[in-house]
Amino acid sequence: MKKLFDRLFGSLVFKIGIAIVIVETILLGLFGGYYVQYFGAEIDRRIAEQISAPGRLIQDEQLKISVISDPKQLELLLGPHLREAMAIGFDGTIYHAMDPMLIGSDIASVPDFPKDRLSADLRNQVLFTTDGPDGRNMVSITPLFSLNANQPFMFAYFKVSTVGLEESQRQMQSVLLIGSVLCILMTSGLIFLFMQQTVLRRLITAAQFVSEIQFGKLSARLKPAGRDEIGTLERGLNTMAESLERRTNQHQIAQEALRDSEERFRDFTLSSADWYWEMGADLKIAFASYKFYQLIEELNGSPQGQSFDKLGLKAETDHSWNSLVKRLESHLAFQNFEFSWMSRDGQKHFGRINGVPVFDLDGSFKGYRGTGSDVTSQHRATEEQQALQRQLATSQKLEAVGQMAGGVAHEFNNCLAGILSFAEVARAKIDDPERVKEYLDHVISLGERATSVADQLLMFSRRRIDQPTIVQVDAAISEMEKLLVTLLEHRIELQIWANDAPLYTRVDPTQLSACILNLAINARDAMPDGGTLQISCYGATVPPADERSPDDEDDIFPKAAAGDYVVVTVQDTGTGIPADILGNIFEPFFSTKEPGKGTGLGLSIVHSWVEESNGFIDVESVEGEGTTFSIYLPRSEAGKVKASALQEIDYFPGNGERVLIVDDEQSLRTTAKIILEDAGFDAIVARSAEEALQIITESQKTDRIDVILTDVVMTGLSGPQLAIEAQRQYPDLAVVFMSGYPARTRREMEKMLGDYIFVKKPFRPAQLQKAIHEALAYKTERQRL
C-alpha cells in the first residue's frame, strides 16, 4: 500500500490534477468571495435604503407622521421584519408609536433606546445597527423640521430586524459555494482529460523511452505526434539518443585506446629509471609508479594518501623544504627539488623531483603530476669532483709556496742572522744603554721584516682573515718589491712604476698582493731566458655604455662598468699567449705548462677575486713579444684611508682590570703577562681553555675576570669555544682573540660569536693594550643596553 501511495503521489498525473484543483479553487474562491461580499453589501444597501425611506417621505410631507401608528401601513412600507416605529418629540415624549401602549410615554421608559442619538443639533438622517436579544437590528433616526426651523421638533425612529435577510444571504452563499464546487469538479475533469490526451500520454511515452535509454537500449526511438512543444521535445530526445549512441561507440573505442595507453604507460614506468607520481587537490599522493613505491615503502610504508612531508624524506636544507611546501600550497610548478634518505644498508641516497599543477577546464585546482629520479651517482660524482678541485687548488698553492720557499728561506735566514747578531752585540754592550737601544731597534726592524714575509706566505695560502679596507695601491706594490725580487730569481729585471698622485681602492690588501704574486709567477714562467717584468698603476675613467663610440673596436670595458678605476698592469716580455687559447686562460684547470708544473687554477683564482671586488681584467698578448694583464679595481676616496695601526696607537695604561691570558705557548703567555702588568693591568695566565674555565669559575667568588685574552687555535677546546662557554655562564665577560694563524675566516667567526676584538700576532705592547681597552669599552656599552 505504501508503494502504491508513493507511486500515486510521485506521479506527474497526480501532481497535475492537484495543481488544477488548487488553481481553480483559488480562482473560484477569489471570484466567489468577491460576489458574496458584493451581494451582502447590496442587501445591506437595499435594507438601509428601505428603512430610511419612511423618514425621508415624512420629512418631505409625502407621508403623514400618523402612519407610524398604523402597523399595517408600516408593514407594507418596511416589511414583516419591522420591530419598532415611533415619533418622538424633542423633549423625549412619544407622540406616535406602532405599539399604542407607548404613546404619551417618555423614551426613558423604552428599554435599550439609544437616547444619546437624539440631539438638538442633529441635521441629517442617521443609520446604525444594534444587537438585541432577538439578533441584529438596523435603526434609522430622521430629524423632522418645521418651516424655517433651526432645530428638529420631532424624530422619526424605525427599527428593522436583519435576521431574515441574513438567512437569505447565507442561503445565497451556500448555493454559490455548491455551484463553485461543481464547477471546479467539472472544469478539472475536462482539463485533466484534455491534458491526459494531449500531454500526459505523450510524456509517459517519453519517460518510458528515457528509461529504455537508461538501461542501455540506445536504438530506441520516439514517434513525434505533432509539431508542438512536446513534439519538439520528442525530436530532441531522438537526436539525443542518436548522439548518445554515437558517443557511446566512440567512448568504447576511446576506452580500448586508453586501456592500451595505460598498458604502455605501465610498461614504461616499470622499465624507466625515473619515478612518476600524482597527487590530488588535498596535496596527498594519489598515484605513484612502482619505483617510487619501492623507495617510500622502504622508509615509511605505502605513499598512497600521504603528503610529501610525511614520506620520511629529508630535504637538504629546511629552507628548501619550506619553499617546496609554499609552492605546493600556492599551486606553482617546481623543478629540481632535491632530498635525501638513508637506505637499509646505511648508505645515503639522493633524489630529485619535479612537478606541475593540474587545473580543470573551469580553472579549479585538481592536484599535481610529476617525475622523480635517483641522483645519488651524480651527487657522488660531484663530491668527488669538488674534492679533486680542492686537491688541485691545494696543489697549486703548494706549488706557488714551493716556488717561494727558496726566497722565503733566504729572507728568514737573513732576518734571523741579523736578529741573533744584534742580540749578541747588545748583550756584549749591556753597560751602554744607547748602543743597546740602537741594536734592539735593529732587532725589532728585522722582526717586522720577518713578520711581513710570514704575512705574505699566510696571505697566499689564504689563512688570513679577509679584511677589506682602503688600500694605497702604489704603496702596496712597493711593499712587495723585496719578495718579488727574490721570487724572480734575479734573472728577470723588475720595474715598478707608480702614479704621480696616490691611488686608492677598497680591497683586502693581502688578496691584492696574492693577485699580483700570481701574475708575477706566470710572467716569470713565460720568460725562461730572462726578461723584464714591469708593474705599474694609474687612474682611468670608464664612460657609460651609451657614451662609448659604437665603432671603437678597442672597447674592452663591460657594459655595466662605468666610473673611476685604479688600473694595475703586469707586463712581461715573455713568449706571449697564442690567440686561439687567449679566451680560455681564465678557465679552471686550463694550463699550457708542462705536466707537474702547474694546476691551471692561478689565473682562475685571480679572475674570481677581481670580479668579487667589482672589477674586471683585460689581457693583451702578442705571441713572441709578451703579455700585459690590466686589472681594473673601483677607485676610492683618499680621505677615507685609515692610518696605520702603529701610527694610531701609543700607550694605553690599565687601572687594575683583571685579564685572563689563555695560550698553549708559554713564551707568548709570559710576554703578554709582562706587557699587561707593566701597563697597570692585573694579568693571570692559563695553559688551556679547560684550565681557563676553572679559573673563571673560582674567580667569581673573589676577584672577577674582566677580559679574556685567548688564542684562536689551541689543543683541546679552541678560543671561540672557550668564549662561547664562558659568556654562556658569565655574559658580562669581554673577549679578545689573538692569533698569527687563524683557522677560521672572519665570516665564520662573526656567525658563531658576533662582534669581537682581534689582535694579530706578533703584536706590539701598545697594540695589545689598545685591544684590551676596546674590549672593556665594548663591555661597558653592552652593560648600558
mmCIF file with all atom_site columns, C-alpha atoms in Angstrom, residues 636-727:
data_model
loop_
_atom_site.group_PDB
_atom_site.id
_atom_site.type_symbol
_atom_site.label_atom_id
_atom_site.label_alt_id
_atom_site.label_comp_id
_atom_site.label_asym_id
_atom_site.label_entity_id
_atom_site.label_seq_id
_atom_site.pdbx_PDB_ins_code
_atom_site.Cartn_x
_atom_site.Cartn_y
_atom_site.Cartn_z
_atom_site.occupancy
_atom_site.B_iso_or_equiv
_atom_site.pdbx_formal_charge
_atom_site.auth_seq_id
_atom_site.auth_comp_id
_atom_site.auth_asym_id
_atom_site.auth_atom_id
_atom_site.pdbx_PDB_model_num
ATOM 1  C CA . SER A 1 636 ? 88.057  55.095 -3.598 1.00 0.00 ? 636 SER A CA 1
ATOM 2  C CA . GLU A 1 637 ? 88.387  58.447 -1.858 1.00 0.00 ? 637 GLU A CA 1
ATOM 3  C CA . ALA A 1 638 ? 91.813  59.226 -0.461 1.00 0.00 ? 638 ALA A CA 1
ATOM 4  C CA . GLY A 1 639 ? 90.323  60.900 2.603  1.00 0.00 ? 639 GLY A CA 1
ATOM 5  C CA . LYS A 1 640 ? 88.835  57.609 3.793  1.00 0.00 ? 640 LYS A CA 1
ATOM 6  C CA . VAL A 1 641 ? 92.177  55.872 4.248  1.00 0.00 ? 641 VAL A CA 1
ATOM 7  C CA . LYS A 1 642 ? 92.759  54.696 7.773  1.00 0.00 ? 642 LYS A CA 1
ATOM 8  C CA . ALA A 1 643 ? 96.101  55.428 9.344  1.00 0.00 ? 643 ALA A CA 1
ATOM 9  C CA . SER A 1 644 ? 98.421  52.593 10.143 1.00 0.00 ? 644 SER A CA 1
ATOM 10 C CA . ALA A 1 645 ? 97.868  50.895 13.440 1.00 0.00 ? 645 ALA A CA 1
ATOM 11 C CA . LEU A 1 646 ? 101.387 51.753 14.521 1.00 0.00 ? 646 LEU A CA 1
ATOM 12 C CA . GLN A 1 647 ? 100.645 55.438 13.935 1.00 0.00 ? 647 GLN A CA 1
ATOM 13 C CA . GLU A 1 648 ? 97.272  55.372 15.721 1.00 0.00 ? 648 GLU A CA 1
ATOM 14 C CA . ILE A 1 649 ? 98.315  53.719 18.981 1.00 0.00 ? 649 ILE A CA 1
ATOM 15 C CA . ASP A 1 650 ? 100.799 54.882 21.604 1.00 0.00 ? 650 ASP A CA 1
ATOM 16 C CA . TYR A 1 651 ? 100.266 53.796 25.208 1.00 0.00 ? 651 TYR A CA 1
ATOM 17 C CA . PHE A 1 652 ? 97.094  52.601 26.918 1.00 0.00 ? 652 PHE A CA 1
ATOM 18 C CA . PRO A 1 653 ? 97.598  52.101 30.676 1.00 0.00 ? 653 PRO A CA 1
ATOM 19 C CA . GLY A 1 654 ? 95.332  49.905 32.759 1.00 0.00 ? 654 GLY A CA 1
ATOM 20 C CA . ASN A 1 655 ? 93.645  50.502 36.089 1.00 0.00 ? 655 ASN A CA 1
ATOM 21 C CA . GLY A 1 656 ? 93.920  47.145 37.784 1.00 0.00 ? 656 GLY A CA 1
ATOM 22 C CA . GLU A 1 657 ? 91.460  45.339 35.469 1.00 0.00 ? 657 GLU A CA 1
ATOM 23 C CA . ARG A 1 658 ? 91.842  41.557 35.624 1.00 0.00 ? 658 ARG A CA 1
ATOM 24 C CA . VAL A 1 659 ? 92.834  39.931 32.337 1.00 0.00 ? 659 VAL A CA 1
ATOM 25 C CA . LEU A 1 660 ? 92.946  36.148 31.883 1.00 0.00 ? 660 LEU A CA 1
ATOM 26 C CA . ILE A 1 661 ? 95.580  35.195 29.247 1.00 0.00 ? 661 ILE A CA 1
ATOM 27 C CA . VAL A 1 662 ? 94.883  31.788 27.619 1.00 0.00 ? 662 VAL A CA 1
ATOM 28 C CA . ASP A 1 663 ? 97.533  30.327 25.258 1.00 0.00 ? 663 ASP A CA 1
ATOM 29 C CA . ASP A 1 664 ? 99.205  26.957 24.931 1.00 0.00 ? 664 ASP A CA 1
ATOM 30 C CA . GLU A 1 665 ? 102.548 28.646 24.121 1.00 0.00 ? 665 GLU A CA 1
ATOM 31 C CA . GLN A 1 666 ? 104.421 29.542 27.312 1.00 0.00 ? 666 GLN A CA 1
ATOM 32 C CA . SER A 1 667 ? 106.565 32.282 25.785 1.00 0.00 ? 667 SER A CA 1
ATOM 33 C CA . LEU A 1 668 ? 103.500 34.105 24.462 1.00 0.00 ? 668 LEU A CA 1
ATOM 34 C CA . ARG A 1 669 ? 101.714 33.793 27.823 1.00 0.00 ? 669 ARG A CA 1
ATOM 35 C CA . THR A 1 670 ? 104.730 35.221 29.609 1.00 0.00 ? 670 THR A CA 1
ATOM 36 C CA . THR A 1 671 ? 105.219 38.048 27.089 1.00 0.00 ? 671 THR A CA 1
ATOM 37 C CA . ALA A 1 672 ? 101.556 39.082 27.191 1.00 0.00 ? 672 ALA A CA 1
ATOM 38 C CA . LYS A 1 673 ? 101.538 38.947 31.024 1.00 0.00 ? 673 LYS A CA 1
ATOM 39 C CA . ILE A 1 674 ? 104.603 41.194 31.239 1.00 0.00 ? 674 ILE A CA 1
ATOM 40 C CA . ILE A 1 675 ? 103.138 43.689 28.724 1.00 0.00 ? 675 ILE A CA 1
ATOM 41 C CA . LEU A 1 676 ? 99.817  43.965 30.545 1.00 0.00 ? 676 LEU A CA 1
ATOM 42 C CA . GLU A 1 677 ? 101.270 44.115 34.076 1.00 0.00 ? 677 GLU A CA 1
ATOM 43 C CA . ASP A 1 678 ? 103.720 46.824 33.015 1.00 0.00 ? 678 ASP A CA 1
ATOM 44 C CA . ALA A 1 679 ? 100.715 48.794 31.724 1.00 0.00 ? 679 ALA A CA 1
ATOM 45 C CA . GLY A 1 680 ? 98.832  48.505 35.050 1.00 0.00 ? 680 GLY A CA 1
ATOM 46 C CA . PHE A 1 681 ? 96.569  45.517 34.395 1.00 0.00 ? 681 PHE A CA 1
ATOM 47 C CA . ASP A 1 682 ? 96.191  42.529 36.740 1.00 0.00 ? 682 ASP A CA 1
ATOM 48 C CA . ALA A 1 683 ? 97.109  39.571 34.489 1.00 0.00 ? 683 ALA A CA 1
ATOM 49 C CA . ILE A 1 684 ? 96.782  35.849 35.198 1.00 0.00 ? 684 ILE A CA 1
ATOM 50 C CA . VAL A 1 685 ? 97.553  33.005 32.774 1.00 0.00 ? 685 VAL A CA 1
ATOM 51 C CA . ALA A 1 686 ? 96.083  29.629 31.777 1.00 0.00 ? 686 ALA A CA 1
ATOM 52 C CA . ARG A 1 687 ? 97.625  26.954 29.567 1.00 0.00 ? 687 ARG A CA 1
ATOM 53 C CA . SER A 1 688 ? 94.328  25.664 28.106 1.00 0.00 ? 688 SER A CA 1
ATOM 54 C CA . ALA A 1 689 ? 90.670  26.520 27.712 1.00 0.00 ? 689 ALA A CA 1
ATOM 55 C CA . GLU A 1 690 ? 89.712  23.931 30.330 1.00 0.00 ? 690 GLU A CA 1
ATOM 56 C CA . GLU A 1 691 ? 92.046  25.499 32.904 1.00 0.00 ? 691 GLU A CA 1
ATOM 57 C CA . ALA A 1 692 ? 90.711  28.947 31.956 1.00 0.00 ? 692 ALA A CA 1
ATOM 58 C CA . LEU A 1 693 ? 87.107  27.902 32.639 1.00 0.00 ? 693 LEU A CA 1
ATOM 59 C CA . GLN A 1 694 ? 88.118  26.600 36.057 1.00 0.00 ? 694 GLN A CA 1
ATOM 60 C CA . ILE A 1 695 ? 89.904  29.873 36.890 1.00 0.00 ? 695 ILE A CA 1
ATOM 61 C CA . ILE A 1 696 ? 86.880  31.914 35.736 1.00 0.00 ? 696 ILE A CA 1
ATOM 62 C CA . THR A 1 697 ? 84.537  29.897 37.953 1.00 0.00 ? 697 THR A CA 1
ATOM 63 C CA . GLU A 1 698 ? 86.779  30.235 41.012 1.00 0.00 ? 698 GLU A CA 1
ATOM 64 C CA . SER A 1 699 ? 87.412  33.950 40.453 1.00 0.00 ? 699 SER A CA 1
ATOM 65 C CA . GLN A 1 700 ? 83.694  34.744 40.539 1.00 0.00 ? 700 GLN A CA 1
ATOM 66 C CA . LYS A 1 701 ? 83.794  34.218 44.297 1.00 0.00 ? 701 LYS A CA 1
ATOM 67 C CA . THR A 1 702 ? 86.711  36.666 44.840 1.00 0.00 ? 702 THR A CA 1
ATOM 68 C CA . ASP A 1 703 ? 88.030  38.990 42.128 1.00 0.00 ? 703 ASP A CA 1
ATOM 69 C CA . ARG A 1 704 ? 86.102  38.578 38.900 1.00 0.00 ? 704 ARG A CA 1
ATOM 70 C CA . ILE A 1 705 ? 87.742  38.364 35.500 1.00 0.00 ? 705 ILE A CA 1
ATOM 71 C CA . ASP A 1 706 ? 87.117  41.430 33.291 1.00 0.00 ? 706 ASP A CA 1
ATOM 72 C CA . VAL A 1 707 ? 88.644  40.344 29.978 1.00 0.00 ? 707 VAL A CA 1
ATOM 73 C CA . ILE A 1 708 ? 89.642  37.006 28.429 1.00 0.00 ? 708 ILE A CA 1
ATOM 74 C CA . LEU A 1 709 ? 92.644  37.248 26.053 1.00 0.00 ? 709 LEU A CA 1
ATOM 75 C CA . THR A 1 710 ? 92.682  33.904 24.213 1.00 0.00 ? 710 THR A CA 1
ATOM 76 C CA . ASP A 1 711 ? 94.451  32.331 21.293 1.00 0.00 ? 711 ASP A CA 1
ATOM 77 C CA . VAL A 1 712 ? 92.150  31.147 18.477 1.00 0.00 ? 712 VAL A CA 1
ATOM 78 C CA . VAL A 1 713 ? 93.758  27.737 17.839 1.00 0.00 ? 713 VAL A CA 1
ATOM 79 C CA . MET A 1 714 ? 94.734  25.629 20.854 1.00 0.00 ? 714 MET A CA 1
ATOM 80 C CA . THR A 1 715 ? 94.873  21.978 21.798 1.00 0.00 ? 715 THR A CA 1
ATOM 81 C CA . GLY A 1 716 ? 91.585  20.837 23.312 1.00 0.00 ? 716 GLY A CA 1
ATOM 82 C CA . LEU A 1 717 ? 88.882  23.498 23.233 1.00 0.00 ? 717 LEU A CA 1
ATOM 83 C CA . SER A 1 718 ? 89.548  26.317 20.787 1.00 0.00 ? 718 SER A CA 1
ATOM 84 C CA . GLY A 1 719 ? 89.416  30.010 21.633 1.00 0.00 ? 719 GLY A CA 1
ATOM 85 C CA . PRO A 1 720 ? 85.907  30.547 20.130 1.00 0.00 ? 720 PRO A CA 1
ATOM 86 C CA . GLN A 1 721 ? 84.608  27.503 22.041 1.00 0.00 ? 721 GLN A CA 1
ATOM 87 C CA . LEU A 1 722 ? 86.083  28.920 25.257 1.00 0.00 ? 722 LEU A CA 1
ATOM 88 C CA . ALA A 1 723 ? 84.431  32.295 24.595 1.00 0.00 ? 723 ALA A CA 1
ATOM 89 C CA . ILE A 1 724 ? 81.033  30.702 23.950 1.00 0.00 ? 724 ILE A CA 1
ATOM 90 C CA . GLU A 1 725 ? 81.130  28.605 27.128 1.00 0.00 ? 725 GLU A CA 1
ATOM 91 C CA . ALA A 1 726 ? 82.476  31.451 29.291 1.00 0.00 ? 726 ALA A CA 1
ATOM 92 C CA . GLN A 1 727 ? 79.925  34.027 28.053 1.00 0.00 ? 727 GLN A CA 1
#
